[in-house]
CSV table of N, CA and C in Angstrom, one decimal:
chain,number,residue,atom,x,y,z
F,1,UNK,N,0.8,-1.2,0.0
F,1,UNK,CA,0.1,0.1,0.1
F,1,UNK,C,1.0,1.3,0.1
F,2,UNK,N,1.6,1.2,0.9
F,2,UNK,CA,2.8,2.4,0.9
F,2,UNK,C,3.4,2.6,-0.4
F,3,UNK,N,4.0,1.3,-1.0
F,3,UNK,CA,4.7,1.4,-2.2
F,3,UNK,C,3.6,2.1,-3.3
F,4,UNK,N,2.6,1.9,-3.4
F,4,UNK,CA,1.6,2.6,-4.1
F,4,UNK,C,1.7,4.1,-4.4
F,5,UNK,N,1.7,4.5,-3.3
F,5,UNK,CA,1.4,5.9,-2.7
F,5,UNK,C,2.9,6.4,-3.6
F,6,UNK,N,4.1,6.1,-3.1
F,6,UNK,CA,5.1,6.6,-3.7
F,6,UNK,C,5.6,6.3,-4.9
F,7,UNK,N,4.7,5.4,-6.0
F,7,UNK,CA,5.1,5.4,-7.2
F,7,UNK,C,4.1,6.5,-7.7
F,8,UNK,N,2.9,6.3,-7.2
F,8,UNK,CA,1.8,7.8,-8.0
F,8,UNK,C,2.2,8.9,-7.4
F,9,UNK,N,3.0,9.1,-6.7
F,9,UNK,CA,3.7,10.9,-6.4
F,9,UNK,C,4.9,10.5,-6.9
F,10,UNK,N,6.1,9.9,-7.5
F,10,UNK,CA,7.0,9.7,-8.3
F,10,UNK,C,6.3,10.0,-9.8
F,11,UNK,N,5.2,9.4,-10.1
F,11,UNK,CA,4.8,9.8,-11.6
F,11,UNK,C,4.3,11.0,-11.6
F,12,UNK,N,3.4,11.4,-10.6
F,12,UNK,CA,2.9,13.0,-10.8
F,12,UNK,C,4.1,13.8,-10.8
F,13,UNK,N,5.2,13.8,-9.9
F,13,UNK,CA,6.1,14.5,-9.9
F,13,UNK,C,6.7,14.6,-11.4
F,14,UNK,N,7.2,13.7,-11.7
F,14,UNK,CA,7.8,13.8,-12.9
F,14,UNK,C,7.0,14.2,-14.3
F,15,UNK,N,5.5,13.8,-14.3
F,15,UNK,CA,5.0,14.6,-15.3
F,15,UNK,C,5.1,15.9,-14.8
F,16,UNK,N,4.9,16.7,-13.9
F,16,UNK,CA,5.0,17.9,-13.7
F,16,UNK,C,6.1,18.6,-13.8
F,17,UNK,N,7.1,18.1,-13.8
F,17,UNK,CA,8.6,18.3,-14.2
F,17,UNK,C,8.6,18.6,-15.5
F,18,UNK,N,8.2,17.5,-16.4
F,18,UNK,CA,8.2,17.4,-17.7
F,18,UNK,C,7.3,18.9,-18.5
F,19,UNK,N,6.1,18.8,-17.9
F,19,UNK,CA,5.3,20.0,-18.5
F,19,UNK,C,6.3,21.1,-17.9
F,20,UNK,N,6.9,21.3,-17.2
F,20,UNK,CA,7.7,22.8,-16.5
F,20,UNK,C,8.9,23.0,-17.9
F,21,UNK,N,9.5,21.8,-18.2
F,21,UNK,CA,10.7,22.0,-19.4
F,21,UNK,C,10.0,22.1,-20.4
F,22,UNK,N,8.7,21.6,-20.6
F,22,UNK,CA,8.1,22.1,-21.9
F,22,UNK,C,7.5,23.7,-22.5
F,23,UNK,N,7.4,24.1,-20.9
F,23,UNK,CA,7.0,25.5,-20.9
F,23,UNK,C,8.3,26.3,-21.1
F,24,UNK,N,9.5,25.5,-20.5
F,24,UNK,CA,10.8,26.2,-20.6
F,24,UNK,C,11.1,26.7,-22.3
F,25,UNK,N,11.1,25.4,-22.7
F,25,UNK,CA,11.8,25.4,-24.3
F,25,UNK,C,10.8,26.1,-25.1
F,26,UNK,N,9.3,26.3,-24.7
F,26,UNK,CA,8.8,27.1,-25.7
F,26,UNK,C,9.3,28.5,-25.6
F,27,UNK,N,9.3,29.1,-24.0
F,27,UNK,CA,9.8,30.5,-24.0
F,27,UNK,C,10.9,30.7,-24.8
F,28,UNK,N,12.1,29.4,-24.5
F,28,UNK,CA,13.2,29.8,-25.2
F,28,UNK,C,13.4,29.9,-26.9
F,29,UNK,N,12.3,29.3,-27.3
F,29,UNK,CA,12.4,29.8,-29.0
F,29,UNK,C,11.7,30.8,-29.1
F,30,UNK,N,11.2,31.6,-28.4
F,30,UNK,CA,10.5,33.1,-28.8
F,30,UNK,C,12.0,33.9,-28.9
F,31,UNK,N,13.1,33.7,-29.3
F,31,UNK,CA,14.1,34.4,-29.2
F,31,UNK,C,14.1,35.7,-30.6
F,32,UNK,N,14.5,36.8,-30.3
F,32,UNK,CA,14.6,37.9,-31.1
F,32,UNK,C,15.2,37.8,-32.3
F,33,UNK,N,14.9,38.2,-33.8
F,33,UNK,CA,15.7,37.9,-34.7
F,33,UNK,C,15.9,39.3,-35.4
F,34,UNK,N,17.1,39.8,-35.9
F,34,UNK,CA,17.5,40.9,-36.2
F,34,UNK,C,17.6,40.8,-38.0
F,35,UNK,N,17.4,41.6,-38.8
F,35,UNK,CA,17.4,41.7,-40.1
F,35,UNK,C,18.5,42.5,-40.5
F,36,UNK,N,19.3,42.0,-41.4
F,36,UNK,CA,20.5,42.7,-41.9
F,36,UNK,C,20.3,42.9,-43.4
F,37,UNK,N,20.8,43.9,-44.1
F,37,UNK,CA,21.1,44.3,-45.5
F,37,UNK,C,22.3,43.9,-46.0
F,38,UNK,N,22.7,42.9,-46.6
F,38,UNK,CA,24.1,42.7,-46.9
F,38,UNK,C,24.5,43.1,-48.5
F,39,UNK,N,25.6,43.7,-48.4
F,39,UNK,CA,26.2,43.9,-50.0
F,39,UNK,C,27.5,43.4,-50.0
F,40,UNK,N,28.2,43.1,-51.2
F,40,UNK,CA,29.3,42.6,-51.7
F,40,UNK,C,29.9,42.5,-52.9
F,41,UNK,N,31.0,42.1,-53.2
F,41,UNK,CA,31.7,42.3,-54.3
F,41,UNK,C,32.0,40.9,-55.0
F,42,UNK,N,31.8,40.7,-56.5
F,42,UNK,CA,32.3,39.5,-56.6
F,42,UNK,C,33.8,39.3,-56.8
F,43,UNK,N,34.2,38.4,-57.4
F,43,UNK,CA,35.9,38.1,-57.6
F,43,UNK,C,36.3,39.0,-58.4
F,44,UNK,N,35.8,39.7,-59.5
F,44,UNK,CA,36.4,40.8,-60.2
F,44,UNK,C,36.1,42.2,-59.7
F,45,UNK,N,35.6,42.3,-58.7
F,45,UNK,CA,35.3,43.8,-58.1
F,45,UNK,C,33.9,44.3,-58.7
F,46,UNK,N,33.2,43.6,-59.2
F,46,UNK,CA,31.7,44.5,-59.3
F,46,UNK,C,31.2,44.1,-58.6
F,47,UNK,N,30.0,45.1,-58.0
F,47,UNK,CA,29.0,45.2,-56.8
F,47,UNK,C,28.1,43.9,-57.2
F,48,UNK,N,27.5,43.1,-56.2
F,48,UNK,CA,26.8,42.5,-56.2
F,48,UNK,C,25.3,42.8,-56.0
F,49,UNK,N,24.1,42.3,-56.1
F,49,UNK,CA,22.8,42.8,-55.6
F,49,UNK,C,22.7,42.7,-54.1
F,50,UNK,N,22.0,43.5,-53.3
F,50,UNK,CA,21.7,43.7,-52.2
F,50,UNK,C,21.1,42.3,-51.6
F,51,UNK,N,21.1,41.7,-50.7
F,51,UNK,CA,20.3,40.8,-50.3
F,51,UNK,C,20.1,40.8,-48.4
F,52,UNK,N,18.8,40.5,-48.3
F,52,UNK,CA,18.5,40.6,-47.1
F,52,UNK,C,18.1,39.4,-46.0
F,53,UNK,N,18.8,39.0,-45.0
F,53,UNK,CA,18.8,38.2,-44.4
F,53,UNK,C,18.0,38.1,-42.6
F,54,UNK,N,17.8,37.1,-42.5
F,54,UNK,CA,17.1,37.5,-41.1
F,54,UNK,C,17.8,36.3,-39.9
F,55,UNK,N,18.7,37.0,-39.1
F,55,UNK,CA,19.5,36.0,-38.1
F,55,UNK,C,19.1,36.5,-36.6
F,56,UNK,N,19.8,35.3,-35.8
F,56,UNK,CA,19.5,35.6,-34.2
F,56,UNK,C,20.0,36.4,-33.6
F,57,UNK,N,21.7,36.3,-34.1
F,57,UNK,CA,22.7,36.6,-33.1
F,57,UNK,C,23.3,38.4,-33.6
F,58,UNK,N,23.8,38.4,-34.6
F,58,UNK,CA,24.5,39.6,-35.1
F,58,UNK,C,25.3,39.8,-36.4
F,59,UNK,N,25.8,40.9,-36.7
F,59,UNK,CA,26.7,41.0,-37.9
F,59,UNK,C,27.3,39.9,-38.5
F,60,UNK,N,28.3,39.1,-37.7
F,60,UNK,CA,29.0,38.2,-38.5
F,60,UNK,C,28.2,37.2,-38.7
F,61,UNK,N,27.3,36.5,-37.8
F,61,UNK,CA,26.2,35.7,-38.5
F,61,UNK,C,25.5,35.9,-39.4
F,62,UNK,N,25.2,37.3,-39.8
F,62,UNK,CA,24.5,37.8,-41.2
F,62,UNK,C,25.5,37.8,-42.5
F,63,UNK,N,26.8,37.7,-42.0
F,63,UNK,CA,27.8,37.6,-43.4
F,63,UNK,C,27.3,36.3,-43.6
F,64,UNK,N,27.6,34.9,-42.8
F,64,UNK,CA,27.8,34.0,-43.1
F,64,UNK,C,26.1,33.5,-44.0
F,65,UNK,N,25.1,34.0,-43.3
F,65,UNK,CA,24.0,33.9,-43.7
F,65,UNK,C,23.8,34.5,-45.2
F,66,UNK,N,24.3,35.1,-45.2
F,66,UNK,CA,24.4,36.2,-47.0
F,66,UNK,C,24.9,35.6,-47.8
F,67,UNK,N,26.2,34.7,-47.4
F,67,UNK,CA,27.4,34.1,-48.5
F,67,UNK,C,26.6,33.4,-49.5
F,68,UNK,N,25.6,32.5,-48.9
F,68,UNK,CA,24.9,31.3,-50.1
F,68,UNK,C,24.1,32.1,-51.0
F,69,UNK,N,23.5,33.1,-50.8
F,69,UNK,CA,22.8,34.0,-51.5
F,69,UNK,C,23.3,34.0,-52.9
F,70,UNK,N,24.5,34.5,-52.9
F,70,UNK,CA,25.4,34.9,-54.0
F,70,UNK,C,26.0,33.6,-54.7
F,71,UNK,N,25.5,32.5,-54.6
F,71,UNK,CA,26.0,31.1,-54.7
F,71,UNK,C,27.4,31.3,-55.2
F,72,UNK,N,28.4,31.6,-54.2
F,72,UNK,CA,29.8,31.6,-54.5
F,72,UNK,C,30.6,32.3,-55.0
F,73,UNK,N,29.5,33.6,-55.6
F,73,UNK,CA,30.2,34.9,-56.5
F,73,UNK,C,30.7,35.9,-55.6
F,74,UNK,N,30.3,35.5,-54.2
F,74,UNK,CA,30.8,36.6,-53.5
F,74,UNK,C,32.3,36.7,-52.8
F,75,UNK,N,33.1,37.7,-53.0
F,75,UNK,CA,34.3,37.4,-52.2
F,75,UNK,C,33.9,37.8,-50.7
F,76,UNK,N,34.4,36.6,-49.8
F,76,UNK,CA,33.6,36.7,-48.4
F,76,UNK,C,34.1,38.3,-47.6
F,77,UNK,N,35.7,38.5,-47.7
F,77,UNK,CA,36.3,39.8,-47.3
F,77,UNK,C,35.2,41.1,-47.5
F,78,UNK,N,34.6,41.1,-48.6
F,78,UNK,CA,33.8,42.1,-49.1
F,78,UNK,C,32.3,42.4,-48.5
F,79,UNK,N,31.8,41.4,-48.1
F,79,UNK,CA,30.7,41.3,-47.5
F,79,UNK,C,30.3,42.1,-46.4
F,80,UNK,N,29.8,43.2,-46.5
F,80,UNK,CA,29.0,44.2,-45.6
F,80,UNK,C,27.6,43.8,-45.1
F,81,UNK,N,27.7,44.2,-43.9
F,81,UNK,CA,25.9,44.0,-43.7
F,81,UNK,C,25.6,45.2,-42.5
F,82,UNK,N,24.3,45.6,-42.8
F,82,UNK,CA,23.9,46.9,-41.6
F,82,UNK,C,22.7,46.7,-41.6
F,83,UNK,N,21.9,46.9,-39.9
F,83,UNK,CA,20.9,46.4,-39.8
F,83,UNK,C,19.9,47.3,-40.4
F,84,UNK,N,18.7,46.8,-40.7
F,84,UNK,CA,17.5,47.3,-41.3
F,84,UNK,C,16.8,48.2,-40.0
């Protein structure tokens, strides 16, 4: 009889803790994202069209997010990103 109460209590506690963890995960996913407009030059020095990227962290992450948009035509050192 006593073990039944302990088992029920531990299951209820575990379910309560898991509900709290799901709540914490849900609030963590609501992070702020930043929008940047990035420009770059191709390998011959000509300007490429500007692209807009949305990232969670900052300017450096925006540079890495913008790089594939030009499909290898942009020289990474010339990528400049400004917040919108």
